C-alpha positions as a Python dict, from the first residue, in 0.01 Angstrom:
ca = {
    (1, 'M'): (0, 0, 0),
    (2, 'Q'): (264, 227, 108),
    (3, 'G'): (426, 166, -258),
    (4, 'S'): (67, 217, -423),
    (5, 'G'): (71, 566, -221),
    (6, 'S'): (399, 668, -321),
    (7, 'W'): (325, 574, -685),
    (8, 'S'): (37, 791, -715),
    (9, 'S'): (218, 1087, -559),
    (10, 'G'): (509, 1047, -792),
    (11, 'I'): (247, 1044, -1082),
    (12, 'L'): (78, 1358, -946),
    (13, 'L'): (419, 1524, -902),
    (14, 'I'): (510, 1445, -1263),
    (15, 'C'): (169, 1587, -1374),
    (16, 'E'): (204, 1909, -1173),
    (17, 'V'): (585, 1989, -1304),
    (18, 'Q'): (479, 1904, -1655),
    (19, 'A'): (176, 2150, -1620),
    (20, 'W'): (410, 2410, -1482),
    (21, 'R'): (680, 2363, -1730),
    (22, 'E'): (404, 2386, -2036),
    (23, 'K'): (297, 2700, -1887),
    (24, 'Q'): (642, 2845, -1859),
    (25, 'R'): (699, 2726, -2230),
    (26, 'F'): (420, 2914, -2364),
    (27, 'T'): (511, 3205, -2155),
    (28, 'R'): (845, 3166, -2303),
    (29, 'E'): (757, 3185, -2641),
    (30, 'C'): (518, 3483, -2582),
    (31, 'V'): (829, 3670, -2455),
    (32, 'R'): (1021, 3564, -2765),
    (33, 'D'): (764, 3704, -2973),
    (34, 'E'): (723, 4014, -2772),
    (35, 'I'): (1106, 4075, -2791),
    (36, 'R'): (1093, 4020, -3163),
    (37, 'A'): (823, 4254, -3214),
    (38, 'L'): (970, 4498, -2991),
    (39, 'K'): (1312, 4498, -3180),
    (40, 'E'): (1104, 4539, -3505),
    (41, 'E'): (962, 4879, -3363),
    (42, 'K'): (1275, 4977, -3211),
    (43, 'H'): (1461, 4923, -3572),
    (44, 'A'): (1190, 5119, -3728),
    (45, 'T'): (1231, 5407, -3498),
    (46, 'E'): (1567, 5412, -3537),
    (47, 'L'): (1538, 5443, -3913),
    (48, 'H'): (1304, 5720, -3876),
    (49, 'L'): (1550, 5866, -3641),
    (50, 'E'): (1830, 5841, -3893),
    (51, 'S'): (1581, 5997, -4165),
    (52, 'L'): (1560, 6309, -3943),
    (53, 'Q'): (1953, 6396, -4047),
    (54, 'V'): (1800, 6520, -4388),
    (55, 'P'): (1581, 6759, -4220),
    (56, 'F'): (1834, 6879, -4010),
    (57, 'M'): (2080, 6929, -4291),
    (58, 'V'): (1860, 7115, -4497),
    (59, 'I'): (1716, 7323, -4213),
    (60, 'S'): (2043, 7445, -4100),
    (61, 'Q'): (2135, 7494, -4463),
    (62, 'C'): (1840, 7708, -4522),
    (63, 'L'): (1925, 7911, -4227),
    (64, 'S'): (2261, 7971, -4293),
    (65, 'N'): (2178, 8067, -4647),
    (66, 'R'): (1955, 8335, -4517),
    (67, 'D'): (2210, 8452, -4283),
    (68, 'Q'): (2427, 8556, -4640),
    (69, 'R'): (2167, 8843, -4694),
    (70, 'V'): (2303, 9184, -4662),
    (71, 'P'): (2207, 9383, -4362),
    (72, 'P'): (1904, 9613, -4521),
    (73, 'E'): (1735, 9257, -4597),
    (74, 'L'): (1890, 9099, -4277),
    (75, 'T'): (1551, 9107, -4098),
    (76, 'R'): (1319, 8888, -3856),
    (77, 'D'): (1054, 8784, -4095),
    (78, 'Q'): (788, 8498, -4055),
    (79, 'L'): (996, 8261, -4283),
    (80, 'G'): (1304, 8293, -4046),
    (81, 'E'): (1056, 8240, -3758),
    (82, 'E'): (895, 7928, -3949),
    (83, 'L'): (1223, 7774, -3991),
    (84, 'N'): (1340, 7816, -3656),
    (85, 'K'): (1010, 7653, -3546),
    (86, 'E'): (1077, 7374, -3773),
    (87, 'L'): (1399, 7291, -3650),
    (88, 'H'): (1281, 7297, -3293),
    (89, 'I'): (1030, 7057, -3395),
    (90, 'A'): (1294, 6847, -3546),
    (91, 'E'): (1522, 6858, -3231),
    (92, 'N'): (1214, 6761, -3019),
    (93, 'S'): (1127, 6469, -3243),
    (94, 'K'): (1475, 6360, -3242),
    (95, 'R'): (1488, 6382, -2846),
    (96, 'V'): (1144, 6208, -2794),
    (97, 'L'): (1251, 5911, -3044),
    (98, 'M'): (1595, 5869, -2910),
    (99, 'D'): (1411, 5861, -2529),
    (100, 'V'): (1176, 5569, -2647),
    (101, 'C'): (1489, 5398, -2839),
    (102, 'H'): (1658, 5404, -2502),
    (103, 'M'): (1346, 5284, -2304),
    (104, 'G'): (1321, 4998, -2584),
    (105, 'W'): (1669, 4883, -2524),
    (106, 'E'): (1590, 4871, -2150),
    (107, 'K'): (1287, 4689, -2207),
    (108, 'I'): (1466, 4443, -2428),
    (109, 'K'): (1725, 4396, -2141),
    (110, 'E'): (1456, 4325, -1917),
    (111, 'L'): (1282, 4086, -2137),
    (112, 'T'): (1588, 3898, -2233),
    (113, 'N'): (1657, 3876, -1844),
    (114, 'V'): (1325, 3701, -1781),
    (115, 'L'): (1357, 3513, -2080),
    (116, 'C'): (1691, 3354, -1956),
    (117, 'R'): (1487, 3304, -1611),
    (118, 'L'): (1236, 3117, -1786),
    (119, 'E'): (1445, 2883, -1985),
    (120, 'R'): (1687, 2816, -1684),
    (121, 'E'): (1347, 2735, -1493),
    (122, 'I'): (1240, 2509, -1771),
    (123, 'K'): (1587, 2352, -1810),
    (124, 'N'): (1545, 2279, -1416),
    (125, 'K'): (1217, 2111, -1473),
    (126, 'D'): (1316, 1919, -1760),
    (127, 'E'): (1597, 1784, -1520),
    (128, 'T'): (1339, 1715, -1259),
    (129, 'L'): (1112, 1523, -1479),
    (130, 'D'): (1392, 1300, -1584),
    (131, 'L'): (1479, 1233, -1233),
    (132, 'E'): (1128, 1189, -1134),
    (133, 'Y'): (1067, 940, -1423),
    (134, 'H'): (1383, 772, -1327),
    (135, 'V'): (1262, 727, -958),
    (136, 'K'): (904, 608, -1099),
    (137, 'D'): (1089, 328, -1319),
    (138, 'L'): (1282, 192, -1026),
    (139, 'T'): (1173, -130, -894),
    (140, 'R'): (1283, -389, -620),
    (141, 'D'): (1488, -592, -879),
    (142, 'S'): (1648, -261, -1006),
    (143, 'T'): (2016, -307, -1062),
    (144, 'D'): (2140, 42, -936),
    (145, 'I'): (1928, 34, -600),
    (146, 'S'): (2147, 33, -295),
    (147, 'F'): (2172, 144, 59),
    (148, 'K'): (2217, 534, 138),
    (149, 'L'): (2377, 683, 448),
    (150, 'D'): (2117, 933, 517),
    (151, 'P'): (1822, 936, 249),
    (152, 'T'): (1583, 1102, 485),
    (153, 'R'): (1780, 1433, 500),
    (154, 'V'): (1646, 1785, 357),
    (155, 'P'): (1904, 1896, 91),
    (156, 'T'): (2004, 2257, 148),
    (157, 'E'): (1816, 2562, 13),
    (158, 'S'): (1509, 2332, 7),
    (159, 'M'): (1181, 2515, -15),
    (160, 'T'): (840, 2454, 68),
    (161, 'E'): (557, 2357, -196),
    (162, 'E'): (404, 2694, -148),
    (163, 'S'): (715, 2882, -188),
    (164, 'Y'): (777, 2661, -516),
    (165, 'V'): (464, 2765, -653),
    (166, 'H'): (494, 3114, -570),
    (167, 'C'): (859, 3147, -724),
    (168, 'I'): (707, 2977, -1063),
    (169, 'E'): (384, 3237, -1058),
    (170, 'N'): (605, 3521, -987),
    (171, 'T'): (857, 3425, -1308),
    (172, 'I'): (526, 3395, -1511),
    (173, 'K'): (365, 3739, -1342),
    (174, 'I'): (708, 3935, -1397),
    (175, 'A'): (713, 3811, -1756),
    (176, 'E'): (369, 3930, -1817),
    (177, 'Q'): (402, 4256, -1672),
    (178, 'L'): (701, 4316, -1871),
    (179, 'M'): (522, 4200, -2205),
    (180, 'S'): (238, 4435, -2126),
    (181, 'E'): (482, 4705, -2055),
    (182, 'S'): (656, 4621, -2391),
    (183, 'K'): (311, 4643, -2567),
    (184, 'T'): (256, 5002, -2426),
    (185, 'L'): (599, 5088, -2526),
    (186, 'R'): (583, 4962, -2905),
    (187, 'E'): (226, 5154, -2909),
    (188, 'T'): (455, 5488, -2769),
    (189, 'M'): (689, 5401, -3043),
    (190, 'F'): (455, 5398, -3331),
    (191, 'K'): (274, 5678, -3198),
    (192, 'S'): (596, 5895, -3155),
    (193, 'R'): (721, 5806, -3485),
    (194, 'E'): (378, 5912, -3676),
    (195, 'Q'): (343, 6197, -3469),
    (196, 'A'): (708, 6335, -3558),
    (197, 'R'): (618, 6243, -3903),
    (198, 'N'): (303, 6451, -3903),
    (199, 'Q'): (478, 6734, -3734),
    (200, 'M'): (757, 6772, -3967),
    (201, 'H'): (537, 6746, -4269),
    (202, 'A'): (282, 6994, -4147),
    (203, 'Q'): (572, 7252, -4043),
    (204, 'S'): (740, 7196, -4389),
    (205, 'Q'): (417, 7258, -4568),
    (206, 'Q'): (383, 7577, -4361),
    (207, 'V'): (754, 7690, -4446),
    (208, 'E'): (688, 7607, -4820),
    (209, 'L'): (415, 7829, -4828),
    (210, 'I'): (562, 8100, -4616),
    (211, 'M'): (838, 8076, -4838),
    (212, 'R'): (685, 8099, -5183),
    (213, 'R'): (472, 8400, -5044),
    (214, 'R'): (807, 8581, -4949),
    (215, 'V'): (955, 8502, -5290),
    (216, 'F'): (624, 8645, -5449),
    (217, 'D'): (638, 8943, -5217),
    (218, 'I'): (992, 9043, -5281),
    (219, 'Q'): (938, 8989, -5659),
    (220, 'R'): (662, 9220, -5657),
    (221, 'A'): (871, 9474, -5448),
    (222, 'R'): (1153, 9436, -5704),
    (223, 'N'): (927, 9506, -5990),
    (224, 'E'): (782, 9814, -5834),
    (225, 'M'): (1150, 9914, -5741),
    (226, 'E'): (1278, 9859, -6113),
    (227, 'W'): (961, 10059, -6239),
    (228, 'Q'): (1052, 10354, -5987),
    (229, 'K'): (1410, 10336, -6120),
    (230, 'Y'): (1292, 10341, -6497),
    (231, 'K'): (1067, 10642, -6427),
    (232, 'L'): (1340, 10806, -6246),
    (233, 'E'): (1576, 10783, -6530),
    (234, 'Q'): (1349, 10902, -6755),
    (235, 'N'): (1273, 11231, -6514),
    (236, 'L'): (1643, 11250, -6491),
    (237, 'Q'): (1689, 11283, -6878),
    (238, 'K'): (1392, 11517, -6856),
    (239, 'V'): (1533, 11736, -6604),
    (240, 'D'): (1872, 11715, -6760),
    (241, 'R'): (1736, 11861, -7081),
    (242, 'E'): (1533, 12135, -6898),
    (243, 'I'): (1901, 12218, -6728),
    (244, 'E'): (2040, 12252, -7066),
    (245, 'T'): (1755, 12483, -7194),
    (246, 'V'): (1784, 12709, -6866),
    (247, 'R'): (2161, 12727, -6926),
    (248, 'A'): (2109, 12822, -7253),
    (249, 'A'): (1870, 13094, -7162),
    (250, 'V'): (2102, 13210, -6902),
    (251, 'A'): (2397, 13240, -7194),
    (252, 'D'): (2157, 13432, -7408),
    (253, 'K'): (2104, 13681, -7137),
    (254, 'I'): (2468, 13756, -7104),
    (255, 'N'): (2519, 13980, -7432),
    (256, 'P'): (2192, 14189, -7379),
    (257, 'T'): (2310, 14251, -7001),
    (258, 'K'): (2629, 14384, -7128),
    (259, 'L'): (2477, 14576, -7392),
    (260, 'V'): (2240, 14790, -7176),
    (261, 'E'): (2519, 14821, -6910),
    (262, 'T'): (2732, 14933, -7186),
    (263, 'R'): (2478, 15201, -7304),
    (264, 'L'): (2412, 15306, -6928),
    (265, 'E'): (2787, 15371, -6871),
    (266, 'T'): (2851, 15559, -7182),
    (267, 'R'): (2575, 15792, -7139),
    (268, 'T'): (2722, 15874, -6771),
    (269, 'R'): (3026, 16022, -6991),
    (270, 'R'): (2816, 16307, -7127),
    (271, 'P'): (2885, 16666, -7051),
    (272, 'V'): (2758, 16794, -6731),
    (273, 'L'): (2486, 17026, -6877),
    (274, 'E'): (2394, 16735, -7118),
    (275, 'R'): (2357, 16474, -6824),
    (276, 'V'): (1969, 16457, -6842),
    (277, 'Q'): (1746, 16217, -6701),
    (278, 'D'): (1555, 16198, -7042),
    (279, 'K'): (1314, 15940, -7169),
    (280, 'P'): (1596, 15731, -7336),
    (281, 'M'): (1765, 15722, -6999),
    (282, 'R'): (1445, 15614, -6801),
    (283, 'G'): (1398, 15323, -7090),
    (284, 'L'): (1747, 15165, -7032),
    (285, 'I'): (1710, 15181, -6680),
    (286, 'E'): (1381, 14986, -6729),
    (287, 'E'): (1565, 14760, -6965),
    (288, 'F'): (1847, 14710, -6714),
    (289, 'E'): (1591, 14607, -6447),
    (290, 'R'): (1416, 14395, -6696),
    (291, 'V'): (1712, 14198, -6827),
    (292, 'H'): (1856, 14136, -6454),
    (293, 'M'): (1528, 14028, -6335),
    (294, 'S'): (1495, 13780, -6587),
    (295, 'H'): (1857, 13665, -6569),
    (296, 'N'): (1791, 13634, -6179),
    (297, 'M'): (1465, 13442, -6240),
    (298, 'L'): (1657, 13192, -6482),
    (299, 'E'): (1927, 13158, -6227),
    (300, 'K'): (1690, 13087, -5974),
    (301, 'K'): (1513, 12846, -6184),
    (302, 'L'): (1858, 12681, -6283),
    (303, 'E'): (1935, 12643, -5915),
    (304, 'E'): (1626, 12480, -5862),
    (305, 'A'): (1662, 12244, -6139),
    (306, 'L'): (1993, 12155, -6021),
    (307, 'T'): (1856, 12102, -5678),
    (308, 'T'): (1607, 11883, -5821),
    (309, 'Y'): (1843, 11694, -6058),
    (310, 'H'): (2080, 11609, -5757),
    (311, 'G'): (1811, 11493, -5517),
    (312, 'M'): (1658, 11276, -5804),
    (313, 'F'): (2012, 11141, -5865),
    (314, 'N'): (2071, 11069, -5484),
    (315, 'H'): (1763, 10880, -5513),
    (316, 'H'): (1843, 10695, -5807),
    (317, 'G'): (2155, 10599, -5627),
    (318, 'R'): (1959, 10464, -5333),
    (319, 'V'): (1678, 10299, -5528),
    (320, 'T'): (1968, 10124, -5745),
    (321, 'K'): (2107, 9993, -5435),
    (322, 'D'): (1799, 9865, -5257),
    (323, 'L'): (1724, 9711, -5620),
    (324, 'Q'): (2052, 9529, -5571),
    (325, 'Y'): (1962, 9404, -5211),
    (326, 'K'): (1646, 9305, -5334),
    (327, 'N'): (1763, 9069, -5612),
    (328, 'Q'): (2020, 8945, -5412),
    (329, 'A'): (1744, 8859, -5116),
    (330, 'L'): (1543, 8747, -5388),
    (331, 'E'): (1818, 8483, -5508),
    (332, 'T'): (1856, 8387, -5170),
    (333, 'D'): (1524, 8290, -5078),
    (334, 'R'): (1470, 8113, -5456),
    (335, 'R'): (1791, 7942, -5351),
    (336, 'L'): (1580, 7794, -5058),
    (337, 'I'): (1343, 7612, -5324),
    (338, 'E'): (1649, 7404, -5445),
    (339, 'I'): (1769, 7348, -5105),
    (340, 'R'): (1444, 7187, -4981),
    (341, 'K'): (1413, 6951, -5270),
    (342, 'P'): (1556, 6663, -5069),
    (343, 'L'): (1246, 6693, -4827),
    (344, 'H'): (1001, 6595, -5113),
    (345, 'S'): (923, 6270, -5247),
    (346, 'S'): (1070, 6187, -5606),
    (347, 'D'): (730, 6160, -5759),
    (348, 'E'): (584, 6478, -5620),
    (349, 'T'): (613, 6749, -5896),
    (350, 'E'): (612, 7113, -5839),
    (351, 'F'): (214, 7116, -5946),
    (352, 'K'): (129, 6902, -5710),
    (353, 'R'): (309, 7095, -5452),
    (354, 'N'): (134, 7394, -5559),
    (355, 'V'): (-212, 7252, -5564),
    (356, 'G'): (-129, 7145, -5208),
    (357, 'Y'): (-26, 7476, -5086),
    (358, 'C'): (-343, 7626, -5211),
    (359, 'H'): (-567, 7352, -5103),
    (360, 'M'): (-728, 7321, -5454),
    (361, 'S'): (-737, 6977, -5469),
    (362, 'D'): (-1097, 6954, -5450),
    (363, 'E'): (-1167, 7211, -5735),
    (364, 'L'): (-953, 7035, -5970),
    (365, 'V'): (-1113, 6828, -6257),
    (366, 'T'): (-948, 6501, -6285),
    (367, 'D'): (-917, 6289, -6614),
}
């Protein structure tokens, strides 16, 4: 009867150990799958993190290119603010992705540790089952049975049955908790990647819109300044002709002035008794005053024309210099379009981007 009881207890123990081993094997496979999935998600996040190097390079090149503007055009504008905002978004996305990648590495390490723990416990149970099967197969006629010194002793570091079950359950519980945390982390990685991608795309669209609007505004201002320069050149030619005309008129007044002054001076040499304030004398004096008044008016007109000419000439110089600054600023901002080409996909044409900027996709008639 005692042999039958030991036999039944051995069978129950083997069944219990096998049940725990199967549960740990299932948990081990789940942990392996979770490690594989987490590594794939971490690899995808690292690839996206590497892809941020292109926007970093493009944004930095755009900012350094805009710093080459001359001081009159070197101002804080909306385009500069949007580029700095885009750089801030890229830096923040890089920081967030690096943090989740580090968290993923830590979680993979923890999952690997619990996987090793499970494999060690499964290996121990395999050895235990081998021993239990060997004990079960022993009979009175077995050749390897013998007397032992102290077969009833309790081995060191032995534990109770409750502690044994608690240890197994604790390992499985830790593995399940780590897998739950890993799943949450994978969702966080995916969310961080998509959020970074959406934020970068939205900000890139905003920068492109502001950039093209600025190019349009500068080009319009440049065209207005060219028209202003053209009108100034025409007015300068007109004023120059007027100056030449007035100078010719002033030159024409020289001989009449000499004539009337010579006549008046000559009449002063008449004898004393002939020096009469007669009608010819009064006529010469009136002619003298009229000639000098006309000469003074022409001189004043010439001075005003010269002042106007010099003012227009100086303004023309300032407009010419400002026009050079505008052309340099326009060329600088136009260069940004070429610099930002690596941010666009290869199949994205200029027309498609313009449609996206203007939100006209719903208004176009498709073929």
